[in-house]
């Protein structure tokens, strides 16, 4: 999807100009993972138009394999959207989607190649796709079926009320999440969708995924990881202290990591970046605490940049920060340009202009 960013804050009606860039939950994750050094393929449909050309070229420039992207031959355009510069969670935030009848909305079990979709170690999906059309929903239901040969299925709930054509969103997203192996959901989304108001309550509603990550914005994130050999169930452990905490229950190990202090430039795209950071650390078989920390660090890279996608810190830089002790992690503050330097605990890290 092509994104148009506002030239200044204000209502969409008052913004005089926009800058074209790329967006879309799955492509954001793909770009961040590729920039982090992973082999990534983005599979989608775009229009046979200039916006489609831009999207494929820009995503490919991050190192993403776009060979499985299909061009729509029936005149459906590439999806676009416009947004304001405000936080998505505020009432002032505005988004104008132009995705009905788009090339991506024609994705279905008939138009997508299962061999392509199953070609990696991880298949990452988003609840946004399910809202685009009945065909997209049918594809999502097929991909979320548990069957032999399926790669690890990662699912970000990504609730976008403006995209749903009816009131089926809550039940559909819950069903899709139950079919995944790894689920990302914001605590605000769970409250709005399912009237669930704690990580433990969300886990009780979603016992099937082996890993459930509940994001709480500035309050951090909690991961429920099913203990081997215990089957599905719910975890009741809770994090304690100011840093990361781990507690064992009958079925889950529960790990919480606080968010970083960040000087926010633009609040959009952080959720996709968090998923990319967590998935990157998962692919590297890092411990759960490190996965959560890498999620926060990759999110901070986007929060301190104007676009929906931002290059993550170099792996060695991120690993060094992720390995800090709890006190140093709590004292870290990240500002614009921090990905190019070495942030020190308790100090604000910004870009320094070259002389």
Coordinates of C-alpha atoms in Angstrom, one line a residue:
X1 CA 0.0 0.0 0.0
X2 CA 1.2 3.5 -0.8
X3 CA 1.1 5.9 2.1
X4 CA 0.8 9.7 1.9
X5 CA 2.3 11.5 4.9
X6 CA 1.2 15.0 5.8
X7 CA 3.5 17.9 5.3
X8 CA 2.5 19.4 8.7
X9 CA 0.2 18.6 11.7
X10 CA -3.5 19.3 11.4
X11 CA -6.7 17.9 10.0
X12 CA -6.6 16.2 6.7
X13 CA -8.8 19.0 5.4
X14 CA -6.1 21.5 6.4
X15 CA -3.0 19.8 5.2
X16 CA -1.8 21.4 1.9
X17 CA 0.6 18.7 0.7
X18 CA 1.6 15.1 1.3
X19 CA 4.8 13.1 0.8
X20 CA 4.5 9.7 -0.9
X21 CA 6.0 6.7 0.8
X22 CA 5.3 3.0 1.4
X23 CA 3.1 1.5 4.1
X24 CA 1.1 -1.5 5.0
X25 CA 1.5 -3.7 8.0
X26 CA 3.0 -6.8 6.3
X27 CA 5.3 -4.8 4.0
X28 CA 6.5 -2.7 7.0
X29 CA 7.5 -5.9 8.8
X30 CA 9.1 -7.3 5.7
X31 CA 11.2 -4.2 5.1
X32 CA 12.4 -4.1 8.8
X33 CA 13.3 -7.8 8.8
X34 CA 15.2 -7.4 5.5
X35 CA 17.0 -4.4 6.8
X36 CA 18.0 -6.4 9.9
X37 CA 19.7 -9.0 7.7
X38 CA 17.1 -11.7 7.2
X39 CA 16.0 -13.3 3.9
X40 CA 12.4 -12.0 3.4
X41 CA 9.8 -12.4 0.7
X42 CA 6.8 -10.1 0.4
X43 CA 3.8 -11.8 -1.3
X44 CA 0.9 -9.6 -2.3
X45 CA -1.0 -8.1 -5.3
X46 CA -0.6 -4.5 -6.6
X47 CA -2.1 -2.6 -9.5
X48 CA -0.6 -2.4 -13.0
X49 CA 0.0 1.3 -12.3
X50 CA 2.6 3.7 -11.2
X51 CA 1.8 3.3 -7.6
X52 CA 2.3 -0.4 -7.9
X53 CA 5.7 0.2 -9.6
X54 CA 6.7 2.5 -6.8
X55 CA 5.6 0.0 -4.1
X56 CA 7.5 -2.9 -5.6
X57 CA 10.7 -0.9 -6.2
X58 CA 10.7 0.8 -2.8
X59 CA 10.1 -2.5 -0.9
X60 CA 12.7 -4.2 -3.0
X61 CA 15.2 -1.5 -2.2
X62 CA 15.2 -2.7 1.4
X63 CA 16.4 -6.1 0.2
X64 CA 12.9 -7.8 0.2
X65 CA 12.3 -10.4 -2.5
X66 CA 9.3 -9.2 -4.4
X67 CA 9.3 -11.8 -7.1
X68 CA 6.0 -13.4 -5.9
X69 CA 4.1 -10.1 -6.0
X70 CA 1.4 -10.3 -8.7
X71 CA 0.1 -7.4 -10.9
X72 CA -3.6 -7.2 -11.3
X73 CA -4.6 -7.6 -14.9
X74 CA -8.2 -6.6 -14.4
X75 CA -7.7 -2.9 -13.8
X76 CA -7.8 -2.9 -10.0
X77 CA -5.6 -0.1 -8.6
X78 CA -2.9 -0.2 -5.9
X79 CA -4.3 0.7 -2.5
X80 CA -3.4 4.1 -1.0
X81 CA -4.1 5.9 2.2
X82 CA -3.6 9.3 3.8
X83 CA -3.1 10.0 7.5
X84 CA -2.6 12.8 9.9
X85 CA 0.6 13.2 12.0
X86 CA -1.2 12.4 15.3
X87 CA -1.2 9.3 17.4
X88 CA -3.5 6.6 16.1
X89 CA -5.0 6.1 19.6
X90 CA -6.2 9.7 19.8
X91 CA -9.5 11.1 18.6
X92 CA -7.6 13.7 16.5
X93 CA -6.0 11.0 14.3
X94 CA -7.5 10.7 10.9
X95 CA -7.0 8.1 8.2
X96 CA -8.5 8.0 4.7
X97 CA -8.3 4.6 3.2
X98 CA -8.7 4.0 -0.6
X99 CA -8.5 0.2 -0.6
X100 CA -12.0 -1.0 -1.6
X101 CA -11.7 -2.7 -4.9
X102 CA -7.9 -2.5 -4.8
X103 CA -5.6 -5.2 -6.3
X104 CA -4.8 -6.5 -2.8
X105 CA -8.5 -6.9 -2.1
X106 CA -8.6 -9.6 -4.8
X107 CA -6.2 -11.9 -2.9
X108 CA -7.9 -15.3 -2.4
X109 CA -7.1 -19.0 -2.1
X110 CA -7.5 -19.0 -5.9
X111 CA -5.1 -16.1 -6.7
X112 CA -2.3 -16.8 -4.2
X113 CA 0.2 -19.7 -4.4
X114 CA 0.3 -21.7 -1.2
X115 CA 3.8 -22.9 -2.1
X116 CA 5.0 -19.3 -2.1
X117 CA 3.2 -18.5 1.2
X118 CA 4.7 -21.6 2.9
X119 CA 8.2 -21.1 1.5
X120 CA 9.8 -19.5 4.7
X121 CA 10.4 -20.4 8.3
X122 CA 7.7 -17.9 9.4
X123 CA 4.6 -16.6 7.7
X124 CA 3.5 -13.3 9.1
X125 CA -0.1 -12.1 8.6
X126 CA -2.2 -9.2 9.7
X127 CA -5.8 -8.7 10.7
X128 CA -6.0 -5.8 8.2
X129 CA -6.0 -8.2 5.3
X130 CA -9.0 -10.0 6.6
X131 CA -11.0 -6.7 6.5
X132 CA -10.3 -6.0 2.8
X133 CA -12.8 -8.4 1.2
X134 CA -14.6 -11.7 1.5
X135 CA -11.9 -13.2 -0.7
X136 CA -9.1 -12.0 1.6
X137 CA -11.0 -13.3 4.6
X138 CA -11.3 -16.7 2.9
X139 CA -7.5 -16.7 2.2
X140 CA -6.8 -15.8 5.8
X141 CA -9.0 -18.6 7.1
X142 CA -7.3 -21.1 4.9
X143 CA -3.8 -20.0 6.0
X144 CA -4.8 -20.1 9.7
X145 CA -5.9 -23.7 9.6
X146 CA -3.5 -25.9 11.6
X147 CA -2.1 -28.6 9.3
X148 CA 1.1 -30.4 8.6
X149 CA 3.8 -28.5 6.7
X150 CA 2.7 -25.0 7.7
X151 CA 5.5 -22.7 8.8
X152 CA 5.3 -20.9 12.1
X153 CA 2.3 -18.6 11.7
X154 CA 2.7 -15.1 13.1
X155 CA -0.4 -13.0 13.4
X156 CA -0.7 -9.3 14.3
X157 CA -4.3 -8.5 15.2
X158 CA -4.0 -4.9 13.8
X159 CA -7.6 -3.9 14.3
X160 CA -8.6 -1.1 11.9
X161 CA -12.3 -0.3 12.5
X162 CA -12.5 1.9 9.4
X163 CA -11.8 -1.0 7.1
X164 CA -14.4 -3.4 8.4
X165 CA -17.7 -3.4 6.4
X166 CA -19.8 -4.9 9.2
X167 CA -19.6 -5.8 12.9
X168 CA -17.9 -9.2 12.4
X169 CA -14.4 -7.9 13.2
X170 CA -14.1 -9.0 16.8
X171 CA -15.2 -12.6 16.2
X172 CA -13.2 -12.9 13.0
X173 CA -10.0 -11.6 14.5
X174 CA -10.4 -13.8 17.6
X175 CA -10.8 -16.9 15.4
X176 CA -7.8 -16.0 13.2
X177 CA -5.6 -15.4 16.3
X178 CA -6.6 -18.8 17.7
X179 CA -5.2 -20.4 14.6
X180 CA -1.8 -18.8 14.8
X181 CA 1.4 -20.0 16.6
X182 CA 2.5 -16.5 17.6
X183 CA 0.1 -13.6 18.2
X184 CA 0.7 -9.9 18.7
X185 CA -2.1 -7.8 20.2
X186 CA -2.3 -4.4 21.8
X187 CA -4.0 -4.1 25.2
X188 CA -6.1 -1.3 23.7
X189 CA -7.2 -3.5 20.8
X190 CA -8.2 -6.3 23.1
X191 CA -10.2 -3.9 25.3
X192 CA -12.0 -2.5 22.2
X193 CA -12.5 -5.8 20.4
X194 CA -13.2 -8.3 23.2
X195 CA -13.7 -6.2 26.4
X196 CA -10.6 -7.8 27.9
X197 CA -8.6 -5.6 30.2
X198 CA -5.5 -7.4 31.4
X199 CA -2.8 -9.6 29.8
X200 CA -4.0 -12.6 31.8
X201 CA -7.6 -12.1 30.5
X202 CA -6.3 -11.9 27.0
X203 CA -4.4 -15.1 27.5
X204 CA -7.5 -16.9 28.8
X205 CA -9.3 -15.9 25.7
X206 CA -6.4 -17.0 23.5
X207 CA -4.9 -20.2 24.9
X208 CA -4.1 -21.8 21.5
X209 CA -1.1 -19.8 20.3
X210 CA 2.3 -21.1 21.6
X211 CA 3.4 -17.5 22.1
X212 CA 1.1 -14.5 22.9
X213 CA 2.6 -11.0 23.0
X214 CA 0.5 -8.3 24.6
X215 CA 1.7 -4.8 23.9
X216 CA 0.9 -2.0 26.3
X217 CA 2.5 1.0 24.5
X218 CA 4.6 3.1 26.9
X219 CA 3.9 0.5 29.6
X220 CA 5.9 -2.2 27.9
X221 CA 5.0 -5.7 26.7
X222 CA 4.3 -9.1 28.1
X223 CA 5.0 -12.4 26.4
X224 CA 3.2 -15.7 27.4
X225 CA 5.2 -18.6 26.1
X226 CA 3.7 -22.1 26.5
X227 CA 6.0 -24.4 28.4
X228 CA 7.0 -27.5 26.3
X229 CA 4.7 -30.5 26.7
X230 CA 1.9 -28.8 28.5
X231 CA -0.5 -28.3 25.6
X232 CA -2.8 -25.3 25.4
X233 CA -3.8 -23.5 28.5
X234 CA -3.6 -20.1 30.2
X235 CA -0.7 -18.5 32.1
X236 CA -1.1 -16.7 35.4
X237 CA 2.4 -15.6 36.1
X238 CA 3.2 -11.9 36.4
X239 CA 6.3 -9.8 35.9
X240 CA 7.7 -8.1 39.0
X241 CA 10.1 -5.3 39.6
X242 CA 11.2 -2.4 37.5
X243 CA 12.9 -4.4 34.8
X244 CA 12.0 -7.6 33.1
X245 CA 10.2 -10.2 35.2
X246 CA 9.5 -13.9 34.6
X247 CA 7.1 -16.2 36.4
X248 CA 6.1 -19.8 35.8
X249 CA 2.6 -21.1 35.8
X250 CA 1.2 -24.5 35.0
X251 CA 1.4 -23.9 31.3
X252 CA 3.1 -20.6 30.5
X253 CA 6.3 -18.8 31.2
X254 CA 5.4 -15.1 31.4
X255 CA 8.0 -12.4 30.7
X256 CA 7.4 -8.7 30.8
X257 CA 9.8 -5.9 29.6
X258 CA 9.2 -2.2 30.1
X259 CA 9.2 0.1 27.2
X260 CA 12.0 2.5 26.5
X261 CA 11.9 6.3 27.0
X262 CA 11.6 7.7 23.5
X263 CA 11.5 11.2 22.0
X264 CA 8.7 10.5 19.6
X265 CA 8.8 12.1 16.1
X266 CA 5.8 10.2 14.6
X267 CA 3.7 7.5 16.5
X268 CA 2.6 5.4 13.5
X269 CA 4.3 2.2 12.5
X270 CA 5.7 1.2 15.9
X271 CA 3.5 -1.9 16.2
X272 CA 4.7 -3.3 12.9
X273 CA 8.3 -2.5 13.9
X274 CA 7.9 -4.2 17.3
X275 CA 6.7 -7.3 15.6
X276 CA 9.7 -7.2 13.2
X277 CA 12.1 -6.9 16.1
X278 CA 10.5 -9.7 18.0
X279 CA 10.4 -11.9 14.9
X280 CA 14.0 -11.1 14.1
X281 CA 15.1 -12.2 17.6
X282 CA 12.8 -15.3 17.3
X283 CA 14.5 -16.3 14.1
X284 CA 17.9 -16.0 15.9
X285 CA 16.5 -18.2 18.8
X286 CA 17.2 -15.5 21.4
X287 CA 15.6 -15.8 24.9
X288 CA 12.1 -14.3 25.3
X289 CA 13.4 -11.2 27.2
X290 CA 15.8 -10.4 24.4
X291 CA 12.9 -10.9 21.9
X292 CA 10.8 -8.3 23.7
X293 CA 13.8 -5.9 24.0
X294 CA 14.5 -6.2 20.3
X295 CA 10.9 -5.5 19.7
X296 CA 11.1 -2.3 21.8
X297 CA 14.3 -1.2 20.1
X298 CA 13.0 -1.7 16.6
X299 CA 9.8 0.2 17.5
X300 CA 12.0 3.0 18.9
X301 CA 13.7 3.3 15.5
X302 CA 10.3 4.0 13.9
X303 CA 9.0 6.3 16.7
X304 CA 12.1 8.5 16.2
X305 CA 11.6 8.9 12.5
X306 CA 8.8 10.5 10.4
X307 CA 7.9 7.5 8.2
X308 CA 6.0 4.2 8.8
X309 CA 9.3 2.3 8.0
X310 CA 12.7 3.1 9.4
X311 CA 16.0 1.2 9.2
X312 CA 16.6 -0.7 12.5
X313 CA 19.8 -0.3 14.4
X314 CA 22.8 -2.4 13.3
X315 CA 22.5 -5.9 14.9
X316 CA 25.6 -5.4 17.0
X317 CA 24.3 -2.1 18.3
X318 CA 20.9 -3.6 19.1
X319 CA 22.4 -6.6 20.8
X320 CA 24.5 -4.4 23.0
X321 CA 21.5 -2.4 24.1
X322 CA 19.3 -5.5 24.5
X323 CA 22.0 -7.0 26.8
X324 CA 22.0 -4.1 29.3
X325 CA 21.0 -4.9 32.9
X326 CA 17.6 -3.8 34.1
X327 CA 18.8 -0.5 35.6
X328 CA 20.7 0.5 32.5
X329 CA 17.7 -0.5 30.3
X330 CA 15.4 1.7 32.4
X331 CA 17.8 4.6 32.1
X332 CA 18.0 4.5 28.3
X333 CA 16.5 7.4 26.4
X334 CA 16.4 7.4 22.6
X335 CA 16.0 10.3 20.3
X336 CA 16.1 11.0 16.5
X337 CA 19.2 9.5 14.9
X338 CA 20.0 7.1 17.8
X339 CA 20.2 4.1 15.4
X340 CA 23.4 5.5 14.0
X341 CA 25.2 5.9 17.3
X342 CA 25.7 4.3 20.7
X343 CA 23.2 5.4 23.3
X344 CA 24.4 5.6 26.8
X345 CA 22.1 4.8 29.8
X346 CA 20.5 7.9 31.2
X347 CA 21.5 10.0 28.2
X348 CA 19.5 11.2 25.2
X349 CA 20.9 9.8 22.0
X350 CA 20.5 12.0 18.9
X351 CA 22.1 12.4 15.5
X352 CA 25.1 14.7 15.4
X353 CA 25.5 16.7 12.2
X354 CA 28.8 16.2 10.4
X355 CA 31.0 19.3 10.4

